Short mmCIF file of C-alpha atoms in Angstrom, two decimals:
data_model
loop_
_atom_site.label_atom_id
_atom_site.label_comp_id
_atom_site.label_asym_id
_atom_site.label_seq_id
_atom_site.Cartn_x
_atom_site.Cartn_y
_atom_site.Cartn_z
CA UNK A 68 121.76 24.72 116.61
CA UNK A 69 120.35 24.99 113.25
CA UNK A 70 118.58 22.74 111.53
CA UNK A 71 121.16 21.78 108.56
CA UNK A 72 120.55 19.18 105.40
CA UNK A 73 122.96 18.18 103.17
CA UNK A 74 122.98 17.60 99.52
CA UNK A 75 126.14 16.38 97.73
CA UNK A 76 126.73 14.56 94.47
CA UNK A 77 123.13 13.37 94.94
CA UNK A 78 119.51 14.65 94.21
CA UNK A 79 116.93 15.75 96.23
CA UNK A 80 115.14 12.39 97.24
CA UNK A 81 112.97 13.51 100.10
CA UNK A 82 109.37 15.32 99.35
CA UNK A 83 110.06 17.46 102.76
CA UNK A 84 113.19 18.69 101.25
CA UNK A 85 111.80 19.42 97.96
CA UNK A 86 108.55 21.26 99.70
CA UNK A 87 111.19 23.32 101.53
CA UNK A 88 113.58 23.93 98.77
CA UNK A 89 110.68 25.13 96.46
CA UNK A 90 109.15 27.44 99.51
CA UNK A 91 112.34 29.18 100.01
CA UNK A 92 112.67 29.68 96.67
CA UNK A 93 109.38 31.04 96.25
CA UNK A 94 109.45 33.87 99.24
CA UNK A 95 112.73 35.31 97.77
CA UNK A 96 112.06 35.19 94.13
CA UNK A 97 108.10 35.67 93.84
CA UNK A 98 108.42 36.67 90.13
CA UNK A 99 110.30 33.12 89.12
CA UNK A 100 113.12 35.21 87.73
CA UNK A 101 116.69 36.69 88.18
CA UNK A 102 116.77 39.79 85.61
CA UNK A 103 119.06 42.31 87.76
CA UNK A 104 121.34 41.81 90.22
CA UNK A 105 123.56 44.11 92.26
CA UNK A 106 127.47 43.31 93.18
CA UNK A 107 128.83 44.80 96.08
CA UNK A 108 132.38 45.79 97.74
CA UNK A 109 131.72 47.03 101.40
CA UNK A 110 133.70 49.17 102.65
CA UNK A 111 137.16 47.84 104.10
CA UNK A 112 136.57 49.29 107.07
CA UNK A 113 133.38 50.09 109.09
CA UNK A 114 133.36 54.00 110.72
CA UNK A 115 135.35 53.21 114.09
CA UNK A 116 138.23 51.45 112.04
CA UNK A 117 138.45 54.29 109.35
CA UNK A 118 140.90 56.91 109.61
CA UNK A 119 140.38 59.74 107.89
CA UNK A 120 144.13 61.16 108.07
CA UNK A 121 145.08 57.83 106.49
CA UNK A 122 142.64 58.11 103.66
CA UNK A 123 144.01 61.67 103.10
CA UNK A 124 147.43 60.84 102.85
CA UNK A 125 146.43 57.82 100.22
CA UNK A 126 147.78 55.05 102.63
CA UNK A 127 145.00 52.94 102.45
CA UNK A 128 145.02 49.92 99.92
CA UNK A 129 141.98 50.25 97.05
CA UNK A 130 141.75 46.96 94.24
CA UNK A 131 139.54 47.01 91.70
CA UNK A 132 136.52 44.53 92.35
CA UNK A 133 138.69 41.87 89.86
CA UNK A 134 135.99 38.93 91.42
CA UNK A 135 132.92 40.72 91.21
CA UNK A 136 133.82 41.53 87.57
CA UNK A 137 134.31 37.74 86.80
CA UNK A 138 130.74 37.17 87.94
CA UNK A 139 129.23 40.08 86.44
CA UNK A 140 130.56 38.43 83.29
CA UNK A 141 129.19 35.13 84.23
CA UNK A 142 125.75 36.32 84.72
CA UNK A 143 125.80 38.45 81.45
CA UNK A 144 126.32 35.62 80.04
CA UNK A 145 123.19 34.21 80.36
CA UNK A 146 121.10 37.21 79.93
CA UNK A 147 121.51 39.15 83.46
CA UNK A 148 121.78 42.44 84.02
CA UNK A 149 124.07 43.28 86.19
CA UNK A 150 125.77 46.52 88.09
CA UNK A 151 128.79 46.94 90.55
CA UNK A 152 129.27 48.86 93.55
CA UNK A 153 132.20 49.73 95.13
CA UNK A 154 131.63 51.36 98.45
CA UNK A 155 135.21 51.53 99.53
CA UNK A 156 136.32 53.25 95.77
CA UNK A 157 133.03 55.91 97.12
CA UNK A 158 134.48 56.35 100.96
CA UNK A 159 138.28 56.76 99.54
CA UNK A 160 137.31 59.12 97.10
CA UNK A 161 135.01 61.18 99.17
CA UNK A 162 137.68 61.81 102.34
CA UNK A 163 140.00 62.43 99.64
CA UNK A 164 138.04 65.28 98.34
CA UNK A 165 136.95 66.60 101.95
CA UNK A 166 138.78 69.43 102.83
CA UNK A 167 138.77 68.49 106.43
CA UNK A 168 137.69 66.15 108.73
CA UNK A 169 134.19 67.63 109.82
CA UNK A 170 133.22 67.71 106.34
CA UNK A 171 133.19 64.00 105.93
CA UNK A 172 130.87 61.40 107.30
CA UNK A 173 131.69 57.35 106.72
CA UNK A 174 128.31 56.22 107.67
CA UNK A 175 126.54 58.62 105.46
CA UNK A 176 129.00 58.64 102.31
CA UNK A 177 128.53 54.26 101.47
CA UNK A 178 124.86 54.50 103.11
CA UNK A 179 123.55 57.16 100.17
CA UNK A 180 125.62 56.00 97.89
CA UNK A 181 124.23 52.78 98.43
CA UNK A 182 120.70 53.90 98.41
CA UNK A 183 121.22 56.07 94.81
CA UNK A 184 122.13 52.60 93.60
CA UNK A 185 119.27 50.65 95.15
CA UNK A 186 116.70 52.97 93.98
CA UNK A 187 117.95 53.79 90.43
CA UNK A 188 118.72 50.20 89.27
CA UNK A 189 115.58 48.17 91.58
CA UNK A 190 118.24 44.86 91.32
CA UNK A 191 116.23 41.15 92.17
CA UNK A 192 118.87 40.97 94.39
CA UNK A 193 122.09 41.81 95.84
CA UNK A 194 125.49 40.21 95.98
CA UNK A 195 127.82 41.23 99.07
CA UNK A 196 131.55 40.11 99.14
CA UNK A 197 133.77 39.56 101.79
CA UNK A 198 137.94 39.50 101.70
CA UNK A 199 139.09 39.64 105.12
CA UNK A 200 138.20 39.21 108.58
CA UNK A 201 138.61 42.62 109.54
CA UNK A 202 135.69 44.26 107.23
CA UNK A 203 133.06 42.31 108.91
CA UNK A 204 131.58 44.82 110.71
CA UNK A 205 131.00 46.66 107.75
CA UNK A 206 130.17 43.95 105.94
CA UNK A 207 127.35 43.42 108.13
CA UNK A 208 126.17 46.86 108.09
CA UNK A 209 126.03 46.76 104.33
CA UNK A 210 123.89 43.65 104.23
CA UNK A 211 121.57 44.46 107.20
CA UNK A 212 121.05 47.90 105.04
CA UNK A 213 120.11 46.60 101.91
CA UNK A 214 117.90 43.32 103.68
CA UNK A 215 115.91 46.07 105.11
CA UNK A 216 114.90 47.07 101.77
CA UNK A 217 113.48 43.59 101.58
CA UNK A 218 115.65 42.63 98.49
CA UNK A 219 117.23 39.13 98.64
CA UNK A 220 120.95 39.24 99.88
CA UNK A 221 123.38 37.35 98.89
CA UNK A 222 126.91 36.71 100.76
CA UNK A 223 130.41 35.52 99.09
CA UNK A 224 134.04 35.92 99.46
CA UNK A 225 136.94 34.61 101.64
CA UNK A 226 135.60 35.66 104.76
CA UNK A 227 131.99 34.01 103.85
CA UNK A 228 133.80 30.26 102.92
CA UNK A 229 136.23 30.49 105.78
CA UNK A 230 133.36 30.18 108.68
CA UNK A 231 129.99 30.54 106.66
CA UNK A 232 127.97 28.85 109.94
CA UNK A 233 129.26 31.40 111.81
CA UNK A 234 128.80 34.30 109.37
CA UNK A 235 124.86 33.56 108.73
CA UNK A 236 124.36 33.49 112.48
CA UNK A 237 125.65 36.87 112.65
CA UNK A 238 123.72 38.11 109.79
CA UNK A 239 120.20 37.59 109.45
CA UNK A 240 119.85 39.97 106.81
CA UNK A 241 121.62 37.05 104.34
CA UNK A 242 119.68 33.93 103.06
CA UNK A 243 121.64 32.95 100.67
CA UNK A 244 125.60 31.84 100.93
CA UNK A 245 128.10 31.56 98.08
CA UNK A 246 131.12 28.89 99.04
CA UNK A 247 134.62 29.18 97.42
CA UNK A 248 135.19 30.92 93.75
CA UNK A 249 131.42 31.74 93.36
CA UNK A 250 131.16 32.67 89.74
CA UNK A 251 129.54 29.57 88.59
CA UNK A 252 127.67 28.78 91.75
CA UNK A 253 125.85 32.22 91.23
CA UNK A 254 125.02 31.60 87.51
CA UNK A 255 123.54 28.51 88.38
CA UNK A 256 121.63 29.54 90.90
CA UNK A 257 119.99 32.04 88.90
CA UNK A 258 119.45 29.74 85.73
CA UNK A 259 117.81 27.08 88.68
CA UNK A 260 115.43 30.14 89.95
CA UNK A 261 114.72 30.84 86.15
CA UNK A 262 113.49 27.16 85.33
CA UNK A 263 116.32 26.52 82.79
CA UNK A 264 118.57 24.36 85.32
CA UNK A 265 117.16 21.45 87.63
CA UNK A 266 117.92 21.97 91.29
CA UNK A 267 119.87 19.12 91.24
CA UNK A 268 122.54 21.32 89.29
CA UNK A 269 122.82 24.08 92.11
CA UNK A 270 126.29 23.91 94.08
CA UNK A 271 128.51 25.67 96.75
CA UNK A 272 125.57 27.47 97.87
CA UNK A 273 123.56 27.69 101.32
CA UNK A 274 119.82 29.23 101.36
CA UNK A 275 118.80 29.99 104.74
CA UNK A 276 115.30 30.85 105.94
CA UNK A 277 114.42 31.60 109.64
CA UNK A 278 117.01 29.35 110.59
CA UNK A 279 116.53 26.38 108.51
CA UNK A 280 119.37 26.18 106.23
CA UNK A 281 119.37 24.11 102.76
CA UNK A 282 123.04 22.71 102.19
CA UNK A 283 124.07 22.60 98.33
CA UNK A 284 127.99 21.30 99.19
CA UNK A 285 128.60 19.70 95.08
CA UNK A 286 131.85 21.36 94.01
CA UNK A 287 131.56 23.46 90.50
CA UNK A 288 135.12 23.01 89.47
CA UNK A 289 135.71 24.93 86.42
CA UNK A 290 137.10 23.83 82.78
CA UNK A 291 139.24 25.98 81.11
CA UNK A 292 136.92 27.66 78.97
CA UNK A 293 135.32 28.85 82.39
CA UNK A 294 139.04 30.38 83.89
CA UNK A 295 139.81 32.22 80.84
CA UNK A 296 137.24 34.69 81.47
CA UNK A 297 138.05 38.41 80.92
CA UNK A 298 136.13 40.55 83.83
CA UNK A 299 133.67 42.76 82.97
CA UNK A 300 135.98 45.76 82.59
CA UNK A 301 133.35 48.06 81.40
CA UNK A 302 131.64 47.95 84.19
CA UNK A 303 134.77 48.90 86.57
CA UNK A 304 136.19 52.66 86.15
CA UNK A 305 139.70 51.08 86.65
CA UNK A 306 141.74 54.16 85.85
CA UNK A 307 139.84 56.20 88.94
CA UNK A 308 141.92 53.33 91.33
#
């Protein structure tokens, strides 16, 4: 099992902990910074799920990332650039436009898509959400794709909270876990990497390095300053859902 330590409501007391903390913290932030991060929506569906008749005929549900707008906002907030990327709005638009089947490929739509986004905005790293059970696969093929790029990912979403032990077993390519409504949790985390927040401060969040995971359980409840946040709309073409 992997090793797991737990801090909640309390600071870090032991040197070990702090050595480790500070190591992992190093390795996936060398430059002491968060400047640009990258927000992504995998696709709902990984290739053997999809069907492309479906997708034709419009049948398949599309939302506009409404979550990953909130913490766009969030980070802005404190001085982050940030960018979405919705790879199920690019595989629903593309096998709508296909004139037949043979013209469209899943894999290759989200995967250079993907890339184009990687490449053109260079992001410190990348957030990957998770809804629902059924998009794992996908969701896994998103994250292993973008940790081979050797950019920090990070995981969130209902899927993520639900059985997070599970989840990072099953994909190495994340070291870093978002629990529950992860909009503060996130802009924490970055303000602790920056310097401006002690680590004491950093909450709902997992880091998790070759197996040896550092537990940050303290709940960020939110005031209601915090809930009345308008998404970042200007980052979301909503009238192409």
């Amino acid at each position: 099992m992997n090793e797991i330590r737990k801090f909640n409501h309390q600071p870090i007391g032991d040197k070990s902990d702090l050595h480790a903390l500070v190591k992992q913290m190093a390795d996936l932030f060398p430059n002491g910074q968060i400047k640009k991060v990258l927000l992504v929506t995998p696709p709902d569906a990984d290739s053997g799920l999809f069907r492309f008749e479906t997708a034709k005929r419009g049948r398949y549900t599309n939302y506009p990332p409404y979550g990953l707008g909130i913490v766009a906002e969030k980070l802005r907030r404190i001085g982050v650039d940030v960018k979405l990327c919705n790879l199920n709005q690019e595989i629903l638009r593309t096998a709508n436009t296909a004139a037949r089947e043979q013209d469209f490929d899943h894999d290759a739509t989200w995967q250079a898509k993907l890339d184009d986004v990687l490449e053109d905005f260079e992001p410190d790293f990348v957030g990957v959400t998770c809804m629902f059970t059924m998009t794992h696969g996908s969701f896994k093929n998103v994250c292993e794709r973008i940790g081979a790029t050797g950019r920090p990912v990070a995981v969130g979403g209902v899927h993520v909270t639900n059985d997070v032990e599970r989840v990072l077993d099953d994909v190495p390519a994340a070291s870093i876990a978002f629990l529950r409504e992860g909009d503060m949790a996130i802009k924490t985390f970055a303000a602790v990497v920056g310097g401006k927040t002690p680590v004491e401060e950093l909450s709902q969040v997992i880091l998790d390095s070759g197996g040896e995971r550092l537990r940050f359980l303290q709940p960020l409840v939110p005031g209601i300053e915090e809930i009345d946040t308008v998404p970042a709309y200007d980052l979301i073409d909503v009238g192409s859902y």
